[in-house]
Coordinates of C-alpha atoms in Angstrom, one line a residue:
M555 CA 101.3 67.5 85.7
K556 CA 103.2 66.1 87.8
D557 CA 102.9 64.4 91.3
K558 CA 103.3 66.6 94.5
R559 CA 105.1 63.8 96.3
K560 CA 108.2 64.9 94.2
L561 CA 108.5 68.1 96.0
S562 CA 110.3 68.8 98.6
D563 CA 109.0 70.2 101.9
R564 CA 110.7 73.4 101.3
Q565 CA 109.0 73.7 97.1
E566 CA 105.7 72.3 98.7
R567 CA 106.2 75.7 100.5
I568 CA 106.5 78.0 98.4
L569 CA 104.3 76.9 96.3
E570 CA 101.0 77.1 98.8
Y571 CA 102.6 80.5 99.7
I572 CA 102.5 81.9 95.8
K573 CA 99.5 80.6 95.2
K574 CA 98.3 82.1 98.9
T575 CA 99.6 85.7 97.8
I576 CA 98.2 86.0 94.6
L577 CA 94.9 84.4 95.7
E578 CA 94.2 87.4 98.3
K579 CA 96.9 90.4 96.6
G580 CA 96.3 89.7 92.7
Y581 CA 99.7 89.2 91.9
P582 CA 102.9 86.9 93.3
P583 CA 105.3 87.9 96.3
T584 CA 108.6 88.7 95.3
V585 CA 111.6 86.6 95.5
R586 CA 112.4 88.8 99.3
E587 CA 109.1 87.9 100.5
I588 CA 109.1 84.3 99.2
G589 CA 113.0 84.0 101.0
E590 CA 111.3 85.3 104.3
E591 CA 108.6 82.6 104.5
V592 CA 110.7 79.7 103.6
G593 CA 113.7 80.8 105.7
L594 CA 115.8 81.5 102.9
N595 CA 118.6 84.6 103.0
S596 CA 120.2 84.1 100.2
P597 CA 118.0 85.4 96.7
S598 CA 119.9 82.5 94.6
S599 CA 118.5 80.2 96.7
V600 CA 115.2 81.6 96.2
H601 CA 115.7 81.3 92.4
G602 CA 116.8 77.9 92.6
Q603 CA 113.9 76.6 94.7
M604 CA 111.7 78.3 92.1
E605 CA 114.1 77.0 89.3
A606 CA 113.0 73.7 90.4
L607 CA 109.1 74.4 90.7
E608 CA 109.4 75.1 87.2
N609 CA 111.5 72.4 86.0
K610 CA 109.0 70.0 87.6
G611 CA 106.1 71.8 86.0
Y612 CA 104.8 73.3 88.8
I613 CA 104.7 77.2 87.6
R614 CA 105.9 78.9 84.7
R615 CA 108.3 82.3 85.0
D616 CA 108.2 85.0 82.3
P617 CA 112.1 85.9 82.5
T618 CA 111.2 89.1 80.7
K619 CA 108.9 90.3 83.6
P620 CA 109.2 90.9 87.2
R621 CA 107.1 89.1 89.0
S622 CA 105.6 86.6 86.6
I623 CA 104.4 83.2 88.1
E624 CA 101.9 81.3 86.5
I625 CA 100.5 78.6 88.9
M626 CA 100.4 75.4 85.9
D627 CA 98.2 73.2 88.1
D628 CA 96.0 76.7 89.1
C629 CA 92.4 75.1 89.3
Y630 CA 90.8 77.7 90.9
S631 CA 92.2 79.9 88.0
L632 CA 94.3 81.7 90.5
T633 CA 96.7 83.5 88.4
K634 CA 94.2 84.0 85.5
R635 CA 93.2 88.0 86.4
E636 CA 93.9 90.1 84.1
V637 CA 96.9 92.4 84.9
V638 CA 98.4 95.3 83.6
N639 CA 101.9 95.7 83.3
V640 CA 102.9 99.4 84.5
P641 CA 105.7 100.8 83.7
V642 CA 108.2 101.8 86.1
L643 CA 109.7 105.1 85.7
S644 CA 113.0 107.3 86.4
N645 CA 114.6 110.8 85.5
I646 CA 111.0 112.3 84.5
T647 CA 112.3 115.5 83.5
S648 CA 108.9 116.4 81.1
E649 CA 105.2 115.2 80.5
Q650 CA 107.4 113.8 77.0
S651 CA 109.5 111.2 79.6
L652 CA 106.6 109.3 80.3
Y653 CA 106.9 108.4 76.4
D654 CA 110.4 107.3 76.3
E655 CA 111.2 104.4 76.4
E656 CA 115.0 105.0 78.1
C657 CA 112.7 106.1 81.3
I658 CA 111.2 102.9 81.9
E659 CA 113.2 101.0 84.9
S660 CA 110.9 98.0 85.2
Y661 CA 107.5 96.9 85.3
Y662 CA 105.0 96.5 87.8
P663 CA 102.2 94.1 87.6
I664 CA 98.8 95.2 88.8
P665 CA 95.2 93.8 88.8
S666 CA 93.2 95.6 85.9
E667 CA 90.7 96.1 87.9
L668 CA 92.7 98.4 90.5
L669 CA 93.5 100.8 88.2
P670 CA 90.6 103.1 86.7
N671 CA 92.9 104.4 83.8
A672 CA 94.0 102.9 81.3
E673 CA 97.5 105.0 81.0
T674 CA 98.7 104.2 84.7
F675 CA 102.6 104.9 85.5
M676 CA 104.7 104.6 88.7
F677 CA 107.6 106.4 90.2
K678 CA 110.1 106.6 93.3
I679 CA 109.8 109.2 96.2
H680 CA 113.2 110.7 97.0
D681 CA 112.0 112.8 100.1
D682 CA 109.4 112.8 102.8
S683 CA 107.6 115.9 101.7
M684 CA 104.6 113.8 101.9
K685 CA 104.9 112.0 105.2
K686 CA 101.7 113.3 106.4
A687 CA 99.9 111.6 103.5
K688 CA 101.2 108.5 104.8
I689 CA 103.1 109.1 101.4
L690 CA 107.1 108.5 102.3
K691 CA 111.0 107.9 101.4
D692 CA 111.6 104.9 98.8
D693 CA 107.4 104.4 97.9
Q694 CA 106.5 103.6 94.5
V695 CA 103.5 106.0 93.8
I696 CA 100.7 104.8 90.8
I697 CA 99.8 107.5 88.6
E698 CA 96.4 107.8 87.0
R699 CA 97.2 109.8 83.9
L700 CA 95.6 113.4 83.6
T701 CA 96.0 117.0 82.9
D702 CA 94.0 118.1 85.3
A703 CA 92.6 117.3 88.5
E704 CA 90.2 118.8 91.2
N705 CA 91.3 121.0 94.8
G706 CA 92.2 118.5 97.2
N707 CA 94.0 115.6 94.8
I708 CA 97.3 114.8 95.2
I709 CA 99.2 115.2 91.9
A710 CA 102.7 114.4 90.1
A711 CA 103.7 117.2 88.3
I712 CA 106.9 118.6 86.5
V713 CA 107.7 122.4 87.8
D714 CA 111.3 123.2 87.0
D715 CA 112.1 120.2 85.1
S716 CA 111.9 118.0 88.0
V717 CA 108.5 115.8 89.1
I718 CA 107.4 116.9 92.1
V719 CA 104.1 115.1 94.3
R720 CA 102.3 117.3 96.0
R721 CA 98.7 118.3 97.3
Y722 CA 96.7 120.1 94.8
F723 CA 94.5 123.8 94.7
K724 CA 93.5 125.8 91.8
E725 CA 93.8 129.7 92.3
G726 CA 92.8 131.7 89.6
G727 CA 95.3 131.4 87.1
L728 CA 97.6 129.9 90.2
Y729 CA 98.5 126.7 91.4
R730 CA 98.9 126.2 95.0
L731 CA 101.3 123.1 95.8
Q732 CA 101.2 122.3 98.9
S733 CA 103.5 119.6 100.8
E734 CA 102.4 117.3 104.2
S735 CA 105.3 117.6 105.6
E736 CA 106.6 119.1 109.4
S737 CA 107.8 122.2 107.3
G738 CA 104.4 122.0 105.7
S739 CA 105.5 124.1 102.6
T740 CA 103.6 125.9 100.4
E741 CA 104.6 126.7 96.6
I742 CA 101.6 129.2 94.7
I743 CA 103.3 128.7 91.2
F744 CA 101.9 130.4 87.7
A745 CA 99.6 127.4 85.8
S746 CA 101.7 127.8 83.0
Q747 CA 104.7 127.0 85.2
V748 CA 103.5 123.6 85.8
K749 CA 102.9 120.2 84.1
I750 CA 100.0 118.5 85.6
L751 CA 101.3 114.6 84.7
G752 CA 98.4 112.5 87.2
R753 CA 97.2 111.8 90.3
V754 CA 97.8 109.8 92.9
I755 CA 95.8 106.6 93.3
G756 CA 98.0 104.3 95.6
L757 CA 101.7 103.1 96.3
F758 CA 103.6 100.1 97.1
R759 CA 106.4 100.0 100.1
E760 CA 108.7 97.7 100.5
G761 CA 107.6 94.8 102.4
I762 CA 103.8 96.3 102.3
H763 CA 101.1 96.8 99.7
N764 CA 98.6 99.2 100.1

């Protein structure tokens, strides 16, 4: 391990911030978060500092995975938590989309103990139809893959070739899919016209982790 005195003050701050974030949250910070922490506005400047840390042997990164930062002097095993790289999907139009490589935009690392089901995926919310449930436009929702749900669950489902997120209630052979917005609109749909993909178990918001 190389001597820490060879790090600049800013590099030392970045390294300690990465360690602190991993210890508290279980995963590394984003480039944007690192920049905000140490006063660097340019992502390229942050990448330059990260490259210096890597060249000096303090961290190791995997360019194929987002937020993949391993602390090389990890005496407290901060980065040894088991992490699942959850696929972030787009253009979900059917159940088959969940298994289509072309629908995978990226992967998001989440500590395995936070995921009740090994089969999990994420996608971005494009409206405020669930605002009162604290699910906002541009949030990335985490979906536990299920083919059925319990009344009151917030689910992701395919309706008319589009994915929606709604509060779910089963009423005989019908599903009541209820939004939680100012309008509070409700859709009553035959069960045969709905394909349940799973239930919402969490979300990530830009700059905030819930």
